[in-house]
Amino acid sequence: FLCQVISRSVDELNKAFDVDLCEYEHPDHPDRSFHTHEGDISIPEELHDIITSVFGLHGQPVAKRKGLLNKKDKKAAAAAPKPEKKMEAAAKQDAPPHMPTEIADHYNFPKGLTGKGQSIAILATNFTGFYQTDLEHYFKEVVKRPMPNVKVVEVDGVKNEPGKFCGDIEATEDIEILGAIAPGADISVYFTELNQFGIISALHEMIENKANKHSIISISWFSKESDWKYLMSSELKRIFFTAAKLGITVCVSSGDKGAYDGVNIFSASPFVLSCGGTEFTYKKGEPKTMENIDGEIAWNDVFTLIKSTETCKTTECTFWTKYGEDCPIGKGTRHEVHFATGGGESDFYKRPDYQSYIDFKPGEKAPKPPADPPGRLYPDLSGYAPLVDPGVDIYLHKRRFAG
């Protein structure tokens, strides 16, 4: 890869790429501004085989994680289990969150392996961060395992700034869960802007970083295929293909809003390991402990979420908590939300040969009309994912938490 970074005036960029750069801001949230362009990006014909992608002209955030359903999605989720019923059941069968090491044991993770010699890269953004003191407490007092070597990598000057937004759980839980299962691995957290240029830049740096030589890349973010135009999505395809050629395993979350939120362009790539979510079922009337697990089903969760504006610097921020407890960052309005494992059929990637045998059975309702030609299906595998009830034990902002 060769990535050339240029800096020019708006007029010069408009002329060079035949676009009209504009600045936008949310009508209700003036602090959330971004730049983008009107018109398709154009380049001289003689450069078509040389320039494969142009990034940086579109600054709108394109990735997200654990967000609220919009109005349209709420209708689609109307058939979900009633919150009061699930909450009532949870109150009767309350149990502490599961430890990451317990879940690893449940899936027969090889004993005696610590991840030594492996290097893991985590994609983070300017909307998340972590406190070193949280990590130190978690590994010493909660999971009681050696703390892994955790390094921050700043992409284009984006820093680890915990407490700036209410998204700190994103980076924190990724580090804690990975570190608990593989404490011998080196973990690098790449902080970048939450837009297409930032994500592409971070992924480029991950696979080209000769000093760290990553063997695994972890992506827990969601971005719709429809939000990426052809040149940009083609660049993602090249990056993931190159990672596979280099022997780097790219693990990507399939999403957390079921089928309501479109196709995740990161997870739909045939060159990544797409990871969906499940939830355990437990013996009737017994506490929800590992010893009482009697089955496993697709993750489909309803729980209480606190919308907090009291102590966060963002105008509107979301933070979840277990049934009725106070938000660890600030108090706000409680309401129920629906999360479920993501998955679907790609409109950009064709069905790979290793999925050629997959088809819907007669009478089985497909999530959407079949693609022509058939698209890549995801996820590839699934594992325990619920945020609560009982969730996974993490430590965030000086407090143990289900995440």
Tab-separated table of C-alpha atoms in Angstrom:
chain	number	residue	atom	x	y	z
A	1	PHE	CA	0.000	0.000	0.000
A	2	LEU	CA	1.076	3.584	-0.597
A	3	CYS	CA	-0.967	6.217	1.195
A	4	GLN	CA	-0.221	9.813	0.224
A	5	VAL	CA	-1.493	12.467	2.651
A	6	ILE	CA	-2.076	15.936	1.211
A	7	SER	CA	-3.278	19.159	2.793
A	8	ARG	CA	-4.794	21.876	0.623
A	9	SER	CA	-7.359	24.671	0.816
A	10	VAL	CA	-11.059	23.911	0.300
A	11	ASP	CA	-11.026	25.647	-3.083
A	12	GLU	CA	-8.041	23.613	-4.253
A	13	LEU	CA	-9.620	20.317	-3.134
A	14	ASN	CA	-12.943	21.214	-4.778
A	15	LYS	CA	-11.135	21.869	-8.053
A	16	ALA	CA	-8.891	18.798	-7.835
A	17	PHE	CA	-11.707	16.315	-7.195
A	18	ASP	CA	-14.642	18.167	-8.789
A	19	VAL	CA	-16.689	18.310	-5.570
A	20	ASP	CA	-18.219	20.956	-3.327
A	21	LEU	CA	-16.963	20.588	0.260
A	22	CYS	CA	-19.484	21.617	2.910
A	23	GLU	CA	-19.648	21.823	6.698
A	24	TYR	CA	-22.690	20.375	8.473
A	25	GLU	CA	-23.941	20.363	12.032
A	26	HIS	CA	-26.783	18.530	13.749
A	27	PRO	CA	-29.767	20.893	14.272
A	28	ASP	CA	-30.201	19.690	17.859
A	29	HIS	CA	-26.515	19.141	18.642
A	30	PRO	CA	-24.358	22.023	17.345
A	31	ASP	CA	-21.297	20.433	18.969
A	32	ARG	CA	-21.518	17.586	16.448
A	33	SER	CA	-20.281	19.070	13.192
A	34	PHE	CA	-18.593	17.342	10.296
A	35	HIS	CA	-17.522	18.047	6.733
A	36	THR	CA	-18.529	16.160	3.600
A	37	HIS	CA	-18.931	16.817	-0.099
A	38	GLU	CA	-21.634	17.179	-2.696
A	39	GLY	CA	-21.048	15.439	-6.020
A	40	ASP	CA	-19.053	12.297	-6.788
A	41	ILE	CA	-15.277	12.385	-6.445
A	42	SER	CA	-13.530	12.571	-9.825
A	43	ILE	CA	-9.899	12.011	-10.744
A	44	PRO	CA	-8.115	12.427	-14.114
A	45	GLU	CA	-8.606	9.444	-16.409
A	46	GLU	CA	-4.858	8.848	-16.728
A	47	LEU	CA	-4.680	8.290	-12.944
A	48	HIS	CA	-7.509	5.740	-12.679
A	49	ASP	CA	-5.126	2.773	-12.439
A	50	ILE	CA	-2.868	4.555	-9.951
A	51	ILE	CA	-5.296	6.171	-7.475
A	52	THR	CA	-7.515	3.470	-5.984
A	53	SER	CA	-9.261	5.485	-3.254
A	54	VAL	CA	-9.655	9.036	-1.965
A	55	PHE	CA	-10.364	9.537	1.745
A	56	GLY	CA	-10.723	12.531	4.023
A	57	LEU	CA	-13.344	14.475	2.081
A	58	HIS	CA	-16.141	12.817	4.067
A	59	GLY	CA	-15.804	13.379	7.810
A	60	GLN	CA	-19.166	12.101	9.046
A	61	PRO	CA	-18.906	9.295	11.662
A	62	VAL	CA	-19.625	5.979	9.931
A	63	ALA	CA	-19.138	3.440	12.711
A	64	LYS	CA	-20.957	2.835	15.967
A	65	ARG	CA	-21.384	0.322	18.739
A	66	LYS	CA	-24.217	-0.405	21.169
A	67	GLY	CA	-26.514	2.419	20.086
A	68	LEU	CA	-30.235	2.930	20.481
A	69	LEU	CA	-32.732	1.769	17.913
A	70	ASN	CA	-34.178	4.558	15.786
A	71	LYS	CA	-37.922	5.077	15.318
A	72	LYS	CA	-38.109	2.796	12.289
A	73	ASP	CA	-36.209	0.035	14.055
A	74	LYS	CA	-38.456	0.192	17.124
A	75	LYS	CA	-41.405	-0.988	15.036
A	76	ALA	CA	-39.376	-3.932	13.779
A	77	ALA	CA	-38.482	-4.826	17.367
A	78	ALA	CA	-42.102	-4.761	18.538
A	79	ALA	CA	-42.239	-8.553	18.599
A	80	ALA	CA	-39.326	-8.764	21.050
A	81	PRO	CA	-39.903	-10.271	24.516
A	82	LYS	CA	-41.707	-7.860	26.824
A	83	PRO	CA	-39.168	-5.996	29.015
A	84	GLU	CA	-41.185	-6.355	32.228
A	85	LYS	CA	-41.349	-10.142	31.845
A	86	LYS	CA	-37.640	-10.542	31.279
A	87	MET	CA	-36.791	-8.070	34.037
A	88	GLU	CA	-39.084	-9.907	36.461
A	89	ALA	CA	-37.377	-13.184	35.642
A	90	ALA	CA	-33.968	-11.596	36.070
A	91	ALA	CA	-34.898	-10.276	39.495
A	92	LYS	CA	-35.778	-13.801	40.656
A	93	GLN	CA	-32.667	-15.415	39.149
A	94	ASP	CA	-30.084	-12.729	39.781
A	95	ALA	CA	-26.406	-13.741	39.598
A	96	PRO	CA	-23.042	-11.984	39.284
A	97	PRO	CA	-21.661	-11.449	35.767
A	98	HIS	CA	-19.637	-14.308	34.312
A	99	MET	CA	-15.848	-14.044	34.390
A	100	PRO	CA	-14.131	-14.056	30.965
A	101	THR	CA	-12.012	-17.015	32.104
A	102	GLU	CA	-15.155	-18.982	33.008
A	103	ILE	CA	-16.568	-18.406	29.544
A	104	ALA	CA	-13.269	-19.482	27.975
A	105	ASP	CA	-13.397	-22.693	30.012
A	106	HIS	CA	-16.997	-23.279	28.926
A	107	TYR	CA	-15.876	-23.212	25.279
A	108	ASN	CA	-12.916	-25.522	26.042
A	109	PHE	CA	-10.309	-22.842	25.421
A	110	PRO	CA	-6.972	-24.726	25.557
A	111	LYS	CA	-5.539	-24.899	29.057
A	112	GLY	CA	-2.068	-23.542	29.615
A	113	LEU	CA	-2.075	-21.160	26.650
A	114	THR	CA	-1.530	-17.490	27.516
A	115	GLY	CA	-1.165	-15.876	24.094
A	116	LYS	CA	2.569	-15.457	24.576
A	117	GLY	CA	4.228	-14.406	21.337
A	118	GLN	CA	0.969	-13.073	19.877
A	119	SER	CA	0.284	-9.402	19.152
A	120	ILE	CA	-3.305	-8.121	19.157
A	121	ALA	CA	-4.423	-4.814	17.598
A	122	ILE	CA	-7.707	-3.305	18.822
A	123	LEU	CA	-9.539	-0.673	16.773
A	124	ALA	CA	-10.673	2.192	19.032
A	125	THR	CA	-11.930	5.688	18.220
A	126	ASN	CA	-11.966	9.211	19.557
A	127	PHE	CA	-15.314	8.386	21.238
A	128	THR	CA	-13.768	5.906	23.660
A	129	GLY	CA	-10.827	5.543	26.037
A	130	PHE	CA	-9.534	3.636	29.052
A	131	TYR	CA	-7.957	4.380	32.426
A	132	GLN	CA	-4.728	2.558	33.229
A	133	THR	CA	-5.834	2.372	36.888
A	134	ASP	CA	-9.018	0.505	35.853
A	135	LEU	CA	-6.938	-2.091	34.022
A	136	GLU	CA	-4.494	-2.501	36.883
A	137	HIS	CA	-7.331	-3.071	39.377
A	138	TYR	CA	-9.181	-5.456	37.062
A	139	PHE	CA	-6.264	-7.802	36.472
A	140	LYS	CA	-4.999	-7.717	40.061
A	141	GLU	CA	-8.270	-7.810	42.012
A	142	VAL	CA	-10.995	-9.127	39.671
A	143	VAL	CA	-9.594	-11.823	37.340
A	144	LYS	CA	-6.343	-12.192	39.304
A	145	ARG	CA	-4.221	-12.770	36.230
A	146	PRO	CA	-1.016	-11.055	35.052
A	147	MET	CA	-1.701	-7.752	33.349
A	148	PRO	CA	-0.843	-7.851	29.637
A	149	ASN	CA	1.419	-5.352	27.981
A	150	VAL	CA	-0.976	-2.646	26.692
A	151	LYS	CA	0.270	0.015	24.293
A	152	VAL	CA	-1.570	3.047	22.871
A	153	VAL	CA	-1.049	3.878	19.192
A	154	GLU	CA	-2.187	7.368	18.142
A	155	VAL	CA	-3.377	7.534	14.530
A	156	ASP	CA	-3.135	11.063	13.126
A	157	GLY	CA	-2.793	12.474	16.637
A	158	VAL	CA	-5.947	10.904	18.149
A	159	LYS	CA	-5.243	10.237	21.830
A	160	ASN	CA	-6.593	7.993	24.553
A	161	GLU	CA	-8.834	10.449	26.424
A	162	PRO	CA	-10.981	8.515	28.913
A	163	GLY	CA	-13.895	10.370	30.471
A	164	LYS	CA	-14.333	12.642	27.460
A	165	PHE	CA	-17.336	10.679	26.210
A	166	CYS	CA	-19.455	7.889	27.640
A	167	GLY	CA	-17.989	5.304	25.295
A	168	ASP	CA	-15.143	4.195	27.541
A	169	ILE	CA	-16.693	0.761	27.960
A	170	GLU	CA	-15.830	0.042	24.309
A	171	ALA	CA	-12.042	0.123	24.678
A	172	THR	CA	-12.003	-0.958	28.325
A	173	GLU	CA	-13.978	-4.181	27.955
A	174	ASP	CA	-12.092	-5.196	24.802
A	175	ILE	CA	-8.765	-4.912	26.628
A	176	GLU	CA	-10.006	-6.575	29.814
A	177	ILE	CA	-11.690	-9.563	28.153
A	178	LEU	CA	-8.820	-10.192	25.715
A	179	GLY	CA	-6.248	-9.705	28.457
A	180	ALA	CA	-8.023	-12.037	30.877
A	181	ILE	CA	-8.015	-14.873	28.337
A	182	ALA	CA	-4.596	-14.147	26.794
A	183	PRO	CA	-2.517	-12.279	29.415
A	184	GLY	CA	0.732	-13.176	27.654
A	185	ALA	CA	-0.202	-11.389	24.422
A	186	ASP	CA	0.892	-7.854	23.580
A	187	ILE	CA	-2.125	-5.571	23.055
A	188	SER	CA	-1.968	-2.383	20.973
A	189	VAL	CA	-4.996	-0.058	21.026
A	190	TYR	CA	-5.237	2.123	17.917
A	191	PHE	CA	-7.113	5.376	18.539
A	192	THR	CA	-8.420	7.038	15.389
A	193	GLU	CA	-11.143	9.356	14.125
A	194	LEU	CA	-14.593	7.782	13.792
A	195	ASN	CA	-14.868	8.369	10.050
A	196	GLN	CA	-13.850	6.543	6.892
A	197	PHE	CA	-10.422	8.162	6.598
A	198	GLY	CA	-9.654	7.471	10.262
A	199	ILE	CA	-10.714	3.827	10.083
A	200	ILE	CA	-8.815	3.186	6.846
A	201	SER	CA	-5.713	4.913	8.241
A	202	ALA	CA	-5.790	2.819	11.415
A	203	LEU	CA	-6.240	-0.451	9.528
A	204	HIS	CA	-3.384	0.445	7.180
A	205	GLU	CA	-1.124	1.131	10.144
A	206	MET	CA	-2.126	-2.129	11.858
A	207	ILE	CA	-1.124	-4.360	8.966
A	208	GLU	CA	1.976	-2.321	8.072
A	209	ASN	CA	3.290	-1.939	11.634
A	210	LYS	CA	6.608	-3.803	11.438
A	211	ALA	CA	7.508	-3.042	15.043
A	212	ASN	CA	4.447	-4.810	16.495
A	213	LYS	CA	3.869	-7.461	13.780
A	214	HIS	CA	0.264	-8.076	14.740
A	215	SER	CA	-1.138	-11.571	14.391
A	216	ILE	CA	-4.722	-10.600	15.320
A	217	ILE	CA	-6.893	-7.526	14.672
A	218	SER	CA	-10.049	-6.993	16.741
A	219	ILE	CA	-12.881	-4.768	15.448
A	220	SER	CA	-15.963	-4.276	17.633
A	221	TRP	CA	-17.505	-1.476	15.560
A	222	PHE	CA	-20.425	-1.504	13.118
A	223	SER	CA	-20.774	0.416	9.860
A	224	LYS	CA	-23.439	-0.065	7.194
A	225	GLU	CA	-22.404	-1.188	3.731
A	226	SER	CA	-24.702	1.467	2.328
A	227	ASP	CA	-22.634	4.204	4.016
A	228	TRP	CA	-19.520	3.267	2.001
A	229	LYS	CA	-19.230	4.165	-1.661
A	230	TYR	CA	-17.512	1.836	-4.135
A	231	LEU	CA	-13.969	3.243	-3.976
A	232	MET	CA	-14.019	3.295	-0.173
A	233	SER	CA	-15.483	-0.190	0.235
A	234	SER	CA	-12.967	-1.500	-2.327
A	235	GLU	CA	-10.150	-0.166	-0.163
A	236	LEU	CA	-11.520	-2.062	2.847
A	237	LYS	CA	-11.611	-5.190	0.695
A	238	ARG	CA	-7.955	-4.724	-0.264
A	239	ILE	CA	-6.937	-4.183	3.361
A	240	PHE	CA	-8.671	-7.309	4.670
A	241	PHE	CA	-7.376	-9.369	1.729
A	242	THR	CA	-3.823	-8.199	2.460
A	243	ALA	CA	-4.220	-9.045	6.152
A	244	ALA	CA	-5.315	-12.578	5.237
A	245	LYS	CA	-2.327	-12.949	2.890
A	246	LEU	CA	-0.012	-11.853	5.709
A	247	GLY	CA	-1.517	-14.409	8.089
A	248	ILE	CA	-3.281	-11.818	10.260
A	249	THR	CA	-6.607	-13.020	11.674
A	250	VAL	CA	-9.176	-10.200	11.653
A	251	CYS	CA	-11.998	-10.811	14.151
A	252	VAL	CA	-15.066	-8.584	13.717
A	253	SER	CA	-18.271	-8.241	15.706
A	254	SER	CA	-21.337	-8.921	13.554
A	255	GLY	CA	-23.311	-6.140	15.281
A	256	ASP	CA	-25.761	-5.821	18.161
A	257	LYS	CA	-29.080	-4.743	16.639
A	258	GLY	CA	-30.164	-7.948	14.977
A	259	ALA	CA	-31.271	-7.621	11.380
A	260	TYR	CA	-32.692	-4.139	11.870
A	261	ASP	CA	-29.576	-2.098	11.162
A	262	GLY	CA	-28.320	-3.258	7.771
A	263	VAL	CA	-25.188	-5.170	6.815
A	264	ASN	CA	-21.940	-4.548	8.706
A	265	ILE	CA	-19.322	-3.869	6.026
A	266	PHE	CA	-16.449	-4.885	8.341
A	267	SER	CA	-18.038	-8.191	9.297
A	268	ALA	CA	-19.317	-9.061	5.814
A	269	SER	CA	-15.846	-9.345	4.289
A	270	PRO	CA	-14.986	-12.926	3.284
A	271	PHE	CA	-11.441	-12.285	4.551
A	272	VAL	CA	-12.433	-11.784	8.208
A	273	LEU	CA	-13.754	-14.020	10.972
A	274	SER	CA	-17.234	-12.640	11.665
A	275	CYS	CA	-18.300	-13.179	15.280
A	276	GLY	CA	-21.969	-13.235	16.275
A	277	GLY	CA	-23.567	-13.401	19.716
A	278	THR	CA	-25.342	-16.045	21.770
A	279	GLU	CA	-26.844	-16.171	25.229
A	280	PHE	CA	-26.944	-19.087	27.647
A	281	THR	CA	-30.117	-20.715	28.898
A	282	TYR	CA	-30.186	-21.898	32.503
A	283	LYS	CA	-31.947	-24.522	34.540
A	284	LYS	CA	-35.423	-23.295	35.384
A	285	GLY	CA	-35.664	-21.602	38.768
A	286	GLU	CA	-31.893	-21.772	39.370
A	287	PRO	CA	-29.378	-18.884	39.603
A	288	LYS	CA	-27.737	-17.932	36.322
A	289	THR	CA	-24.336	-19.414	37.076
A	290	MET	CA	-21.996	-21.373	34.819
A	291	GLU	CA	-22.916	-24.609	36.640
A	292	ASN	CA	-26.595	-24.149	35.728
A	293	ILE	CA	-26.166	-23.605	31.971
A	294	ASP	CA	-28.342	-26.055	30.056
A	295	GLY	CA	-28.240	-24.618	26.532
A	296	GLU	CA	-27.310	-21.773	24.206
A	297	ILE	CA	-29.459	-19.702	21.832
A	298	ALA	CA	-29.111	-16.615	19.626
A	299	TRP	CA	-28.554	-13.413	21.621
A	300	ASN	CA	-31.803	-11.447	21.846
A	301	ASP	CA	-31.800	-9.116	24.832
A	302	VAL	CA	-34.061	-6.494	26.397
A	303	PHE	CA	-32.776	-4.470	29.338
A	304	THR	CA	-32.823	-1.114	31.062
A	305	LEU	CA	-30.650	1.651	29.671
A	306	ILE	CA	-29.910	4.982	31.310
A	307	LYS	CA	-29.709	8.023	29.092
A	308	SER	CA	-27.414	10.365	30.956
A	309	THR	CA	-26.649	14.019	30.266
A	310	GLU	CA	-25.695	15.095	33.760
A	311	THR	CA	-21.936	14.536	33.827
A	312	CYS	CA	-21.032	13.737	30.240
A	313	LYS	CA	-19.564	16.332	27.911
A	314	THR	CA	-21.626	15.138	24.959
A	315	THR	CA	-25.113	16.561	24.546
A	316	GLU	CA	-26.691	13.132	24.334
A	317	CYS	CA	-24.991	10.052	25.653
A	318	THR	CA	-26.053	6.512	26.398
A	319	PHE	CA	-24.876	4.214	29.141
A	320	TRP	CA	-26.338	0.917	30.191
A	321	THR	CA	-26.661	-0.575	33.620
A	322	LYS	CA	-28.121	-3.701	35.089
A	323	TYR	CA	-31.846	-3.517	35.903
A	324	GLY	CA	-32.410	-0.327	37.851
A	325	GLU	CA	-28.948	0.339	39.281
A	326	ASP	CA	-27.499	3.857	39.137
A	327	CYS	CA	-25.431	4.749	36.114
A	328	PRO	CA	-21.755	4.875	37.215
A	329	ILE	CA	-21.219	8.127	35.333
A	330	GLY	CA	-24.411	10.079	35.904
A	331	LYS	CA	-28.120	9.736	36.492
A	332	GLY	CA	-30.698	10.071	33.764
A	333	THR	CA	-33.898	8.694	32.291
A	334	ARG	CA	-34.367	4.906	32.326
A	335	HIS	CA	-35.998	3.080	29.456
A	336	GLU	CA	-35.874	-0.376	27.879
A	337	VAL	CA	-33.879	-1.156	24.739
A	338	HIS	CA	-33.468	-4.180	22.499
A	339	PHE	CA	-30.172	-5.686	21.400
A	340	ALA	CA	-29.537	-8.843	19.414
A	341	THR	CA	-26.769	-10.509	17.446
A	342	GLY	CA	-26.136	-9.043	14.027
A	343	GLY	CA	-25.968	-10.959	10.770
A	344	GLY	CA	-27.158	-10.926	7.205
A	345	GLU	CA	-26.237	-11.138	3.530
A	346	SER	CA	-23.779	-8.761	1.902
A	347	ASP	CA	-24.689	-6.663	-1.133
A	348	PHE	CA	-21.001	-5.911	-1.824
A	349	TYR	CA	-19.248	-9.266	-1.361
A	350	LYS	CA	-20.393	-12.245	-3.421
A	351	ARG	CA	-21.021	-15.609	-1.759
A	352	PRO	CA	-17.625	-17.298	-1.201
A	353	ASP	CA	-17.118	-20.906	-2.287
A	354	TYR	CA	-17.008	-22.115	1.312
A	355	GLN	CA	-20.625	-20.924	1.744
A	356	SER	CA	-21.942	-22.240	-1.568
A	357	TYR	CA	-23.884	-25.031	0.133
A	358	ILE	CA	-25.886	-22.621	2.343
A	359	ASP	CA	-29.456	-21.964	1.345
A	360	PHE	CA	-32.756	-21.310	3.083
A	361	LYS	CA	-34.910	-24.386	3.542
A	362	PRO	CA	-38.370	-24.612	1.926
A	363	GLY	CA	-40.842	-22.657	4.004
A	364	GLU	CA	-38.088	-20.833	5.866
A	365	LYS	CA	-38.445	-17.065	5.686
A	366	ALA	CA	-35.345	-15.261	4.417
A	367	PRO	CA	-34.436	-11.940	6.125
A	368	LYS	CA	-34.619	-10.203	2.733
A	369	PRO	CA	-34.990	-11.154	-0.954
A	370	PRO	CA	-31.960	-13.212	-2.104
A	371	ALA	CA	-29.137	-11.203	-3.619
A	372	ASP	CA	-28.260	-11.689	-7.288
A	373	PRO	CA	-25.640	-13.044	-7.304
A	374	PRO	CA	-25.901	-14.445	-3.751
A	375	GLY	CA	-23.940	-12.432	-1.184
A	376	ARG	CA	-21.562	-13.414	1.581
A	377	LEU	CA	-23.439	-14.576	4.692
A	378	TYR	CA	-22.298	-13.780	8.216
A	379	PRO	CA	-21.501	-14.384	11.073
A	380	ASP	CA	-19.120	-17.333	10.806
A	381	LEU	CA	-19.287	-18.344	14.465
A	382	SER	CA	-20.934	-17.077	17.632
A	383	GLY	CA	-20.248	-16.935	21.364
A	384	TYR	CA	-21.614	-15.500	24.603
A	385	ALA	CA	-22.459	-11.812	24.157
A	386	PRO	CA	-25.171	-10.376	26.517
A	387	LEU	CA	-24.403	-7.009	28.088
A	388	VAL	CA	-26.382	-7.894	31.228
A	389	ASP	CA	-28.354	-10.729	32.837
A	390	PRO	CA	-25.749	-11.682	33.845
A	391	GLY	CA	-23.233	-10.370	31.256
A	392	VAL	CA	-19.432	-10.407	31.523
A	393	ASP	CA	-17.528	-9.112	34.558
A	394	ILE	CA	-15.512	-5.960	33.767
A	395	TYR	CA	-14.154	-3.006	35.751
A	396	LEU	CA	-14.944	0.500	34.527
A	397	HIS	CA	-14.561	3.920	36.165
A	398	LYS	CA	-13.607	2.373	39.528
A	399	ARG	CA	-16.568	0.035	39.598
A	400	ARG	CA	-17.256	-3.622	38.739
A	401	PHE	CA	-19.760	-3.797	35.980
A	402	ALA	CA	-21.637	-6.144	33.639
A	403	GLY	CA	-20.631	-5.447	30.063
